[in-house]
Amino acid sequence: MSKFNPSPTKIAALEKLADENGVIGALAIDQRGALQRMLSQGGQSLGVEGVVHFKELVSQELTPYASSILLDPEFGLPASRVRAEGAGLLLAYEKTGYDASEPGRFPDLIDDLSVLRIKEAGSDAVKLLLYYDVDEDAAINERKKAFVERVGSECLAEEIPFFLELLTYDAHLEDVSGAEFARLKPHKVNEAMREFSKDVYQVDVLKVEVPVNMNFVEGFSQGEVVYSKEEAVKAFQKQAQATHLPFIFLSAGVSAQLFQNTLYFAKEAGSNFNGVLCGRATWKDSVAIFAEQGESACREWLQTQGRKNIEDLNAVLAETAQSWKTKL
């Protein structure tokens, strides 16, 4: 049986990323291409400078209320330097998106980066995003497993925590938001977690989706129901059993309210999750304000509604999440 037994150096870094209760309440703004598209929806592009400055505003205004922040080294380093004192830092290692020129959604690393360089940039952890379909062709998945092993070995050598973000899909389905994929999702999410919890990958924390699409859960759905409440509860229970590692939930772009309700549901189901890395659910409504009304209007939104979103989420986490140290 595998055990979660990181080095003292990694433990010290993980402590920086969590709050005083050992819960990870991290803010994610490592979006690159998606954020550029969001900022140019009004027909005018704010360019690289706009993306960099927006990240700085979010970091400056919201990290006083978050345990840590996830940024990208391409646009986010200035934002990392204006984060609140005491807020931990995670940096992404992967290029944005995936290679669409061949099947498999293969990841790629940022060309001029290494784990050593991420550490030297002041990061407390390394984040890698992997698109994974547990049922895809074995040759594709073997390549991905070797890829994760290499990053895990680098993180082990540099004694820096390795956060692996898993985004699931089905190679034969275009739409991951519909009912057809919702039926497959518990299997996809939980088996991917089981695979990458193996010692060979040297992962310290899994950043994962919830194992169901809450829009299709009885009591949450506005239309078609894919899972009864009991089936959804079982999916969360199986997820908790699929790993011995700390795991945190990503918000996947859902509304702040639905994400909070999801965390309560996870807790009621018996999930022993250890926090969140929450991105768009916290700050996405400020993007249009920044693009159309400028910095001061954006800052005002972040200081009021943005702060409320994080403080509300923190209150939910205090009632639902467990300390990552319970996994030691």
Tab-separated table of C-alpha atoms in Angstrom, residues 68-313:
chain	number	residue	atom	x	y	z
A	68	SER	CA	-1.813	30.695	-2.361
A	69	ILE	CA	-1.974	31.589	-6.053
A	70	LEU	CA	-1.339	29.565	-9.213
A	71	LEU	CA	0.222	31.565	-12.045
A	72	ASP	CA	1.994	30.898	-15.330
A	73	PRO	CA	5.633	31.924	-15.920
A	74	GLU	CA	4.795	33.458	-19.328
A	75	PHE	CA	2.438	36.258	-18.222
A	76	GLY	CA	2.223	35.791	-14.459
A	77	LEU	CA	5.635	36.527	-12.936
A	78	PRO	CA	4.890	40.237	-12.375
A	79	ALA	CA	1.676	39.153	-10.597
A	80	SER	CA	3.678	36.768	-8.398
A	81	ARG	CA	5.753	39.707	-7.170
A	82	VAL	CA	2.738	41.731	-5.988
A	83	ARG	CA	0.976	38.896	-4.146
A	84	ALA	CA	0.221	39.315	-0.458
A	85	GLU	CA	2.926	38.448	2.023
A	86	GLY	CA	2.261	34.923	3.273
A	87	ALA	CA	0.466	33.757	0.132
A	88	GLY	CA	2.160	30.699	-1.377
A	89	LEU	CA	3.012	30.422	-5.078
A	90	LEU	CA	2.515	27.651	-7.629
A	91	LEU	CA	3.816	27.994	-11.182
A	92	ALA	CA	2.583	26.067	-14.215
A	93	TYR	CA	5.169	24.048	-16.178
A	94	GLU	CA	3.100	23.238	-19.270
A	95	LYS	CA	2.397	25.263	-22.376
A	96	THR	CA	-1.211	26.382	-22.688
A	97	GLY	CA	-3.576	24.005	-24.522
A	98	TYR	CA	-2.363	20.817	-26.188
A	99	ASP	CA	-0.961	19.632	-29.496
A	100	ALA	CA	-3.945	19.369	-31.862
A	101	SER	CA	-1.868	18.103	-34.809
A	102	GLU	CA	-2.144	14.454	-33.696
A	103	PRO	CA	-4.584	12.385	-31.623
A	104	GLY	CA	-4.030	12.206	-27.877
A	105	ARG	CA	-4.056	15.792	-26.573
A	106	PHE	CA	-0.362	15.548	-25.714
A	107	PRO	CA	1.088	18.100	-23.313
A	108	ASP	CA	4.247	20.103	-23.868
A	109	LEU	CA	6.493	21.952	-21.448
A	110	ILE	CA	7.421	25.625	-21.744
A	111	ASP	CA	10.601	25.649	-23.836
A	112	ASP	CA	12.853	27.774	-21.633
A	113	LEU	CA	11.741	26.315	-18.319
A	114	SER	CA	12.809	23.554	-15.941
A	115	VAL	CA	11.756	22.628	-12.422
A	116	LEU	CA	14.992	24.198	-11.196
A	117	ARG	CA	14.074	27.477	-12.922
A	118	ILE	CA	10.540	27.357	-11.501
A	119	LYS	CA	12.034	26.944	-8.039
A	120	GLU	CA	14.500	29.769	-8.628
A	121	ALA	CA	11.584	32.017	-9.654
A	122	GLY	CA	10.359	31.680	-6.059
A	123	SER	CA	7.675	29.062	-6.551
A	124	ASP	CA	6.661	26.767	-3.705
A	125	ALA	CA	5.315	24.080	-6.078
A	126	VAL	CA	5.171	22.945	-9.695
A	127	LYS	CA	1.826	22.430	-11.445
A	128	LEU	CA	1.436	20.252	-14.547
A	129	LEU	CA	-1.817	19.933	-16.487
A	130	LEU	CA	-2.523	16.620	-18.213
A	131	TYR	CA	-5.497	15.792	-20.427
A	132	TYR	CA	-6.180	12.117	-19.830
A	133	ASP	CA	-8.607	9.516	-21.140
A	134	VAL	CA	-8.062	6.283	-19.235
A	135	ASP	CA	-9.700	4.351	-22.103
A	136	GLU	CA	-7.607	5.802	-24.914
A	137	ASP	CA	-5.122	3.810	-26.990
A	138	ALA	CA	-2.436	2.271	-24.745
A	139	ALA	CA	0.425	3.729	-26.811
A	140	ILE	CA	-0.908	7.254	-26.243
A	141	ASN	CA	-1.321	6.727	-22.513
A	142	GLU	CA	2.130	5.166	-22.121
A	143	ARG	CA	3.628	8.325	-23.624
A	144	LYS	CA	1.696	10.417	-21.140
A	145	LYS	CA	2.726	8.247	-18.202
A	146	ALA	CA	6.408	8.581	-19.149
A	147	PHE	CA	5.939	12.353	-19.509
A	148	VAL	CA	4.530	12.628	-15.963
A	149	GLU	CA	7.299	10.369	-14.623
A	150	ARG	CA	9.923	12.774	-16.010
A	151	VAL	CA	8.331	15.795	-14.348
A	152	GLY	CA	7.912	13.864	-11.089
A	153	SER	CA	11.596	12.909	-11.142
A	154	GLU	CA	12.576	16.544	-11.659
A	155	CYS	CA	10.390	17.641	-8.733
A	156	LEU	CA	11.842	14.899	-6.540
A	157	ALA	CA	15.391	15.989	-7.397
A	158	GLU	CA	14.618	19.635	-6.573
A	159	GLU	CA	12.512	18.696	-3.522
A	160	ILE	CA	9.547	20.796	-4.612
A	161	PRO	CA	5.911	19.638	-4.404
A	162	PHE	CA	4.396	18.303	-7.623
A	163	PHE	CA	0.727	19.209	-8.241
A	164	LEU	CA	-0.746	17.187	-11.113
A	165	GLU	CA	-3.934	18.601	-12.640
A	166	LEU	CA	-6.013	15.976	-14.450
A	167	LEU	CA	-8.613	16.990	-17.027
A	168	THR	CA	-10.543	14.028	-18.368
A	169	TYR	CA	-12.120	13.538	-21.777
A	170	ASP	CA	-13.230	10.785	-24.127
A	171	ALA	CA	-11.329	10.366	-27.389
A	172	HIS	CA	-14.582	9.567	-29.222
A	173	LEU	CA	-16.702	12.433	-27.859
A	174	GLU	CA	-16.362	16.099	-28.784
A	175	ASP	CA	-18.616	17.467	-26.047
A	176	VAL	CA	-17.478	16.953	-22.437
A	177	SER	CA	-20.312	19.119	-21.098
A	178	GLY	CA	-23.219	16.940	-22.275
A	179	ALA	CA	-25.134	14.038	-20.788
A	180	GLU	CA	-23.241	11.405	-22.791
A	181	PHE	CA	-19.884	12.320	-21.237
A	182	ALA	CA	-21.544	12.848	-17.835
A	183	ARG	CA	-22.369	9.111	-17.804
A	184	LEU	CA	-18.688	8.271	-18.350
A	185	LYS	CA	-17.233	10.903	-16.049
A	186	PRO	CA	-17.099	9.058	-12.692
A	187	HIS	CA	-15.107	6.231	-14.305
A	188	LYS	CA	-12.814	8.631	-16.222
A	189	VAL	CA	-12.009	10.869	-13.247
A	190	ASN	CA	-11.594	8.192	-10.598
A	191	GLU	CA	-9.488	5.810	-12.688
A	192	ALA	CA	-7.174	8.644	-13.780
A	193	MET	CA	-6.678	9.514	-10.103
A	194	ARG	CA	-5.969	5.886	-9.258
A	195	GLU	CA	-3.306	5.673	-11.986
A	196	PHE	CA	-1.427	8.858	-11.098
A	197	SER	CA	-1.453	8.126	-7.371
A	198	LYS	CA	1.141	5.411	-8.009
A	199	ASP	CA	4.538	6.065	-6.422
A	200	VAL	CA	6.351	6.031	-9.770
A	201	TYR	CA	4.920	9.466	-10.666
A	202	GLN	CA	6.102	11.206	-7.466
A	203	VAL	CA	2.916	13.319	-7.370
A	204	ASP	CA	2.290	15.139	-4.079
A	205	VAL	CA	-1.153	16.679	-4.683
A	206	LEU	CA	-3.791	15.862	-7.295
A	207	LYS	CA	-5.832	18.759	-8.687
A	208	VAL	CA	-8.977	17.121	-10.032
A	209	GLU	CA	-12.501	17.536	-11.284
A	210	VAL	CA	-15.396	16.467	-9.139
A	211	PRO	CA	-16.378	12.978	-10.357
A	212	VAL	CA	-19.811	13.935	-11.675
A	213	ASN	CA	-21.232	16.767	-13.746
A	214	MET	CA	-23.356	18.499	-11.090
A	215	ASN	CA	-25.657	19.902	-13.799
A	216	PHE	CA	-26.995	16.357	-14.265
A	217	VAL	CA	-27.387	15.393	-10.589
A	218	GLU	CA	-30.875	14.882	-9.166
A	219	GLY	CA	-31.748	17.990	-7.169
A	220	PHE	CA	-29.189	20.143	-9.039
A	221	SER	CA	-30.264	19.550	-12.634
A	222	GLN	CA	-32.495	22.015	-14.477
A	223	GLY	CA	-33.298	19.362	-17.083
A	224	GLU	CA	-32.070	15.853	-17.824
A	225	VAL	CA	-30.936	13.800	-14.810
A	226	VAL	CA	-28.032	11.396	-15.382
A	227	TYR	CA	-27.281	10.514	-11.744
A	228	SER	CA	-29.607	9.950	-8.822
A	229	LYS	CA	-28.406	11.578	-5.612
A	230	GLU	CA	-27.279	8.126	-4.381
A	231	GLU	CA	-25.252	7.502	-7.542
A	232	ALA	CA	-23.538	10.884	-7.222
A	233	VAL	CA	-22.716	10.182	-3.558
A	234	LYS	CA	-21.161	6.834	-4.539
A	235	ALA	CA	-19.023	8.556	-7.195
A	236	PHE	CA	-17.590	10.943	-4.589
A	237	GLN	CA	-16.954	8.043	-2.196
A	238	LYS	CA	-15.148	6.051	-4.882
A	239	GLN	CA	-13.075	9.121	-5.726
A	240	ALA	CA	-11.887	9.414	-2.123
A	241	GLN	CA	-10.974	5.713	-2.173
A	242	ALA	CA	-9.064	6.042	-5.475
A	243	THR	CA	-6.097	7.882	-3.934
A	244	HIS	CA	-4.018	8.069	-0.769
A	245	LEU	CA	-2.715	11.498	-1.816
A	246	PRO	CA	-4.057	14.920	-0.874
A	247	PHE	CA	-6.446	16.078	-3.587
A	248	ILE	CA	-8.061	19.407	-4.315
A	249	PHE	CA	-10.936	20.353	-6.595
A	250	LEU	CA	-10.766	22.682	-9.579
A	251	SER	CA	-13.761	24.889	-10.262
A	252	ALA	CA	-13.913	24.105	-14.022
A	253	GLY	CA	-15.438	27.489	-14.784
A	254	VAL	CA	-18.788	26.875	-13.043
A	255	SER	CA	-20.509	29.672	-11.119
A	256	ALA	CA	-19.271	30.501	-7.624
A	257	GLN	CA	-22.612	29.368	-6.146
A	258	LEU	CA	-22.660	25.980	-7.898
A	259	PHE	CA	-19.041	25.352	-6.871
A	260	GLN	CA	-19.840	26.082	-3.218
A	261	ASN	CA	-22.907	23.816	-3.352
A	262	THR	CA	-20.726	21.100	-4.903
A	263	LEU	CA	-18.283	21.263	-1.997
A	264	TYR	CA	-21.117	20.815	0.506
A	265	PHE	CA	-22.354	17.842	-1.507
A	266	ALA	CA	-18.826	16.339	-1.538
A	267	LYS	CA	-18.573	16.711	2.245
A	268	GLU	CA	-21.987	15.118	2.800
A	269	ALA	CA	-20.946	12.244	0.539
A	270	GLY	CA	-17.909	11.605	2.760
A	271	SER	CA	-15.197	13.007	0.479
A	272	ASN	CA	-11.898	13.681	2.268
A	273	PHE	CA	-10.751	16.395	-0.172
A	274	ASN	CA	-8.156	18.921	0.988
A	275	GLY	CA	-9.103	22.200	-0.630
A	276	VAL	CA	-9.525	23.893	-3.975
A	277	LEU	CA	-7.675	25.646	-6.736
A	278	CYS	CA	-10.407	27.987	-7.852
A	279	GLY	CA	-10.043	30.127	-10.946
A	280	ARG	CA	-12.792	31.620	-13.068
A	281	ALA	CA	-15.507	31.014	-10.450
A	282	THR	CA	-13.764	33.713	-8.405
A	283	TRP	CA	-12.728	36.393	-10.894
A	284	LYS	CA	-14.275	35.807	-14.339
A	285	ASP	CA	-16.912	38.566	-14.024
A	286	SER	CA	-14.131	41.154	-13.644
A	287	VAL	CA	-12.631	40.372	-17.075
A	288	ALA	CA	-15.265	42.289	-19.056
A	289	ILE	CA	-15.133	45.144	-16.542
A	290	PHE	CA	-11.358	45.419	-17.009
A	291	ALA	CA	-11.673	45.260	-20.808
A	292	GLU	CA	-14.527	47.775	-21.080
A	293	GLN	CA	-14.210	50.096	-18.066
A	294	GLY	CA	-10.520	49.928	-17.164
A	295	GLU	CA	-8.364	49.375	-14.117
A	296	SER	CA	-10.153	51.337	-11.413
A	297	ALA	CA	-13.569	49.740	-12.113
A	298	CYS	CA	-11.927	46.301	-12.187
A	299	ARG	CA	-10.081	46.972	-8.938
A	300	GLU	CA	-13.323	48.067	-7.282
A	301	TRP	CA	-15.056	44.830	-8.391
A	302	LEU	CA	-12.150	42.728	-7.097
A	303	GLN	CA	-12.165	44.572	-3.749
A	304	THR	CA	-15.899	43.965	-3.306
A	305	GLN	CA	-17.452	41.065	-5.239
A	306	GLY	CA	-14.124	39.289	-5.889
A	307	ARG	CA	-13.207	39.418	-2.220
A	308	LYS	CA	-16.715	38.232	-1.272
A	309	ASN	CA	-16.398	35.273	-3.665
A	310	ILE	CA	-13.169	34.144	-1.980
A	311	GLU	CA	-14.367	34.778	1.580
A	312	ASP	CA	-17.594	32.881	0.883
A	313	LEU	CA	-15.550	30.016	-0.565
